GROMACS .gro file of C-alpha atoms in nm:
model
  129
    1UNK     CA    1  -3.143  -2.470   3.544
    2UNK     CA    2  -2.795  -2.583   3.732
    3UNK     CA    3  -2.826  -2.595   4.078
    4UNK     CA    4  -2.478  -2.419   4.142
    5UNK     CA    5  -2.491  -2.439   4.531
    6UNK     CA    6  -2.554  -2.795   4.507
    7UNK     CA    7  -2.268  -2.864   4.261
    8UNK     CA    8  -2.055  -2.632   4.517
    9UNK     CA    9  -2.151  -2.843   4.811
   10UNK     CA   10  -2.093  -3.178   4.662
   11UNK     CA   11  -1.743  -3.074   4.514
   12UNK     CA   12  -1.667  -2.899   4.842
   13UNK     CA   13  -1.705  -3.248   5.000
   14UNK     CA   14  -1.436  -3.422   4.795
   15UNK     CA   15  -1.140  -3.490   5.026
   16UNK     CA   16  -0.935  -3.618   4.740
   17UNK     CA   17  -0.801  -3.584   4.388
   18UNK     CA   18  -0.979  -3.889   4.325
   19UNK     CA   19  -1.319  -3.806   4.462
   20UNK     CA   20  -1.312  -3.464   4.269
   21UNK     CA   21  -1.259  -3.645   3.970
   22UNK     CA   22  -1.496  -3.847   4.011
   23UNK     CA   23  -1.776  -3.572   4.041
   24UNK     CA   24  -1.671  -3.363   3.803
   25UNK     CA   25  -1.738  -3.733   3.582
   26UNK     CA   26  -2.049  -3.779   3.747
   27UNK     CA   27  -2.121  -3.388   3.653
   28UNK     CA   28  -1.990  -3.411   3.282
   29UNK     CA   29  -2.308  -3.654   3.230
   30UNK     CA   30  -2.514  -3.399   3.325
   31UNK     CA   31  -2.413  -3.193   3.031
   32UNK     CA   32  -2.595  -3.149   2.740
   33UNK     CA   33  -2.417  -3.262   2.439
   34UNK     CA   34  -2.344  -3.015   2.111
   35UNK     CA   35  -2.434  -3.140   1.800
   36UNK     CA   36  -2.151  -3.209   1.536
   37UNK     CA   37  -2.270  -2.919   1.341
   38UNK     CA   38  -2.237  -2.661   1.663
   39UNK     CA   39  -1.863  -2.797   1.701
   40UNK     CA   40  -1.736  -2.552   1.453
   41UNK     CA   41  -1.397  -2.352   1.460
   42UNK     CA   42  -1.642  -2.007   1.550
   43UNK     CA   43  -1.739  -2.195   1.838
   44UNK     CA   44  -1.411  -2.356   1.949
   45UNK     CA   45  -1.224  -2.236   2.237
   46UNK     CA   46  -0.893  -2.131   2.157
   47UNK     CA   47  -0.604  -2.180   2.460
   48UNK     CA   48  -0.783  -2.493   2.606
   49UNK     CA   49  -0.599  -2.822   2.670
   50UNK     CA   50  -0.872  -2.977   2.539
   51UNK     CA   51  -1.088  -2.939   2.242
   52UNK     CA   52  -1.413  -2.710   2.412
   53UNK     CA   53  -1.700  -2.532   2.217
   54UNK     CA   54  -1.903  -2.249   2.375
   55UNK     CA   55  -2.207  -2.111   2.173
   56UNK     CA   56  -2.329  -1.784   2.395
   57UNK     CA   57  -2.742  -1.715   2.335
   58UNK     CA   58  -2.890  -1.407   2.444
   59UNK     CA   59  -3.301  -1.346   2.470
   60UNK     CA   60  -3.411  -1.043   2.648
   61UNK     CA   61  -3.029  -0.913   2.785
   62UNK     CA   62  -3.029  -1.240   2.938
   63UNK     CA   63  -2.721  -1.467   2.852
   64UNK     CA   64  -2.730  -1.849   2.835
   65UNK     CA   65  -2.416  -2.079   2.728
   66UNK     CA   66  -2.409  -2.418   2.590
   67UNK     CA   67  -2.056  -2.548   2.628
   68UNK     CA   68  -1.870  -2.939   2.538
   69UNK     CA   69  -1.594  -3.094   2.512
   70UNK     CA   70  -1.406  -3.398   2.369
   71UNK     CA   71  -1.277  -3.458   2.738
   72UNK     CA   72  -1.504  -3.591   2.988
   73UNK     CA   73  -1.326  -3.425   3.306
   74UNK     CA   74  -1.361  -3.104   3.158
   75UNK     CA   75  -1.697  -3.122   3.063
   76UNK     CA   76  -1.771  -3.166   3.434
   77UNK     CA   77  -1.547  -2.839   3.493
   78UNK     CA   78  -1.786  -2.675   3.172
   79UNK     CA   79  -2.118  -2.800   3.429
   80UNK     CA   80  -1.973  -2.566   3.703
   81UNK     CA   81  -1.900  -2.293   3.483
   82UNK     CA   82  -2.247  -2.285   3.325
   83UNK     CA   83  -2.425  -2.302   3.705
   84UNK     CA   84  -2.210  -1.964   3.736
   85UNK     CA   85  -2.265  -1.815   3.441
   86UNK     CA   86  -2.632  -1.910   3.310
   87UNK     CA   87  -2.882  -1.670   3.349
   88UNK     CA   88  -2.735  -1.333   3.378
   89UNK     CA   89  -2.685  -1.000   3.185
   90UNK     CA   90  -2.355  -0.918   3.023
   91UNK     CA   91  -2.362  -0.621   3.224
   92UNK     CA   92  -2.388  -0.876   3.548
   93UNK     CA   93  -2.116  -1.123   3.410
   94UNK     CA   94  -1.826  -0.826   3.337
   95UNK     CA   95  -1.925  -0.718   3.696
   96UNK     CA   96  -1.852  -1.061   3.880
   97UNK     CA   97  -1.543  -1.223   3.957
   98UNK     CA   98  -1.570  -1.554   3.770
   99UNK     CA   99  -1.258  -1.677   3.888
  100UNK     CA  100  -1.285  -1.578   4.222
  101UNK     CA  101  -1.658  -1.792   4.255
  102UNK     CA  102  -1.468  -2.058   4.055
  103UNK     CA  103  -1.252  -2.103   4.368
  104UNK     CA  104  -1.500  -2.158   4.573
  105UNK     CA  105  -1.573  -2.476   4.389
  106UNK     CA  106  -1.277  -2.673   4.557
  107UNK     CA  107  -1.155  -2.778   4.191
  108UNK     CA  108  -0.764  -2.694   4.282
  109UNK     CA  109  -0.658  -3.057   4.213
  110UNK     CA  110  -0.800  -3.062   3.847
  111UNK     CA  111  -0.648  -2.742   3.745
  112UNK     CA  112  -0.294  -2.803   3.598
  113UNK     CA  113  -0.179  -2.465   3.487
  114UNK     CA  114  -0.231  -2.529   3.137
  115UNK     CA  115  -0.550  -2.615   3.205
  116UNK     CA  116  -0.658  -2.293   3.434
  117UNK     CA  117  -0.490  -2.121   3.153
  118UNK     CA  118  -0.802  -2.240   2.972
  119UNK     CA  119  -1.086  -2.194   3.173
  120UNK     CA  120  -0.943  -1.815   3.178
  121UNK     CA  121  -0.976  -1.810   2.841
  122UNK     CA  122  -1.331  -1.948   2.863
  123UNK     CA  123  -1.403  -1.715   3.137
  124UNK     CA  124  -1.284  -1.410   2.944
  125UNK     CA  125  -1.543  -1.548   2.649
  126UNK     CA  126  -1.803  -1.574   2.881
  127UNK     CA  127  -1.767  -1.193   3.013
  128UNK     CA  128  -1.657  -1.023   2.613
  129UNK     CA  129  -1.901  -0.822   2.467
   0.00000   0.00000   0.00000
């Protein structure tokens, strides 16, 4: 399982572009590749700057996402989400305010608007029935 307070804490210590970028690298290694055959157009994201696949599994009304991308900043951004997001109920995940907990990950100098524009979109996927 992602340890989401730890990623919080370590991003929350960044003091600069720079720094975040580099932990949201350092984060995007952490992330367990798709295969080619899961990269399919079901899959794909639509709306994101970059090319992102989310496959949503649920066992027992629990929800687990497995998420990539072709870009290796947002693949660190796809680590956060997944700490957030892993391990919950739909029921839980429509409840929450993703974007509000995505704040709290001090990630304001990676989001271009048509990126957050993106991880909406993602968000929204996450939380659809």
């Amino acid at each position: 399982m992602i340890d989401t307070k730890l990623i919080k804490q370590r991003l929350q210590a960044c003091t600069s572009k720079e720094a975040t970028f580099k932990e949201l690298v350092n984060l995007s290694k952490q992330l367990a590749r798709l295969s080619e055959s899961d990269k399919t157009e079901d899959n794909k994201v639509k709306g994101c700057e970059s090319a992102v696949w989310l496959i949503e599994h649920q066992e027992n009304g629990v929800c687990t996402f497995q998420a990539d991308s072709d870009a290796k900043l947002m693949r660190g951004v796809l680590m956060v989400i997944l700490s957030l997001v892993n391990g919950y109920s739909k029921a839980e995940l429509q409840r929450r305010d993703l974007v509000a907990e995505l704040g709290e990950f001090n990630l304001s100098s990676y989001l271009t608007s048509s990126r957050t524009n993106g991880i909406l979109t993602i968000l929204k996927q996450v939380q659809a029935n």
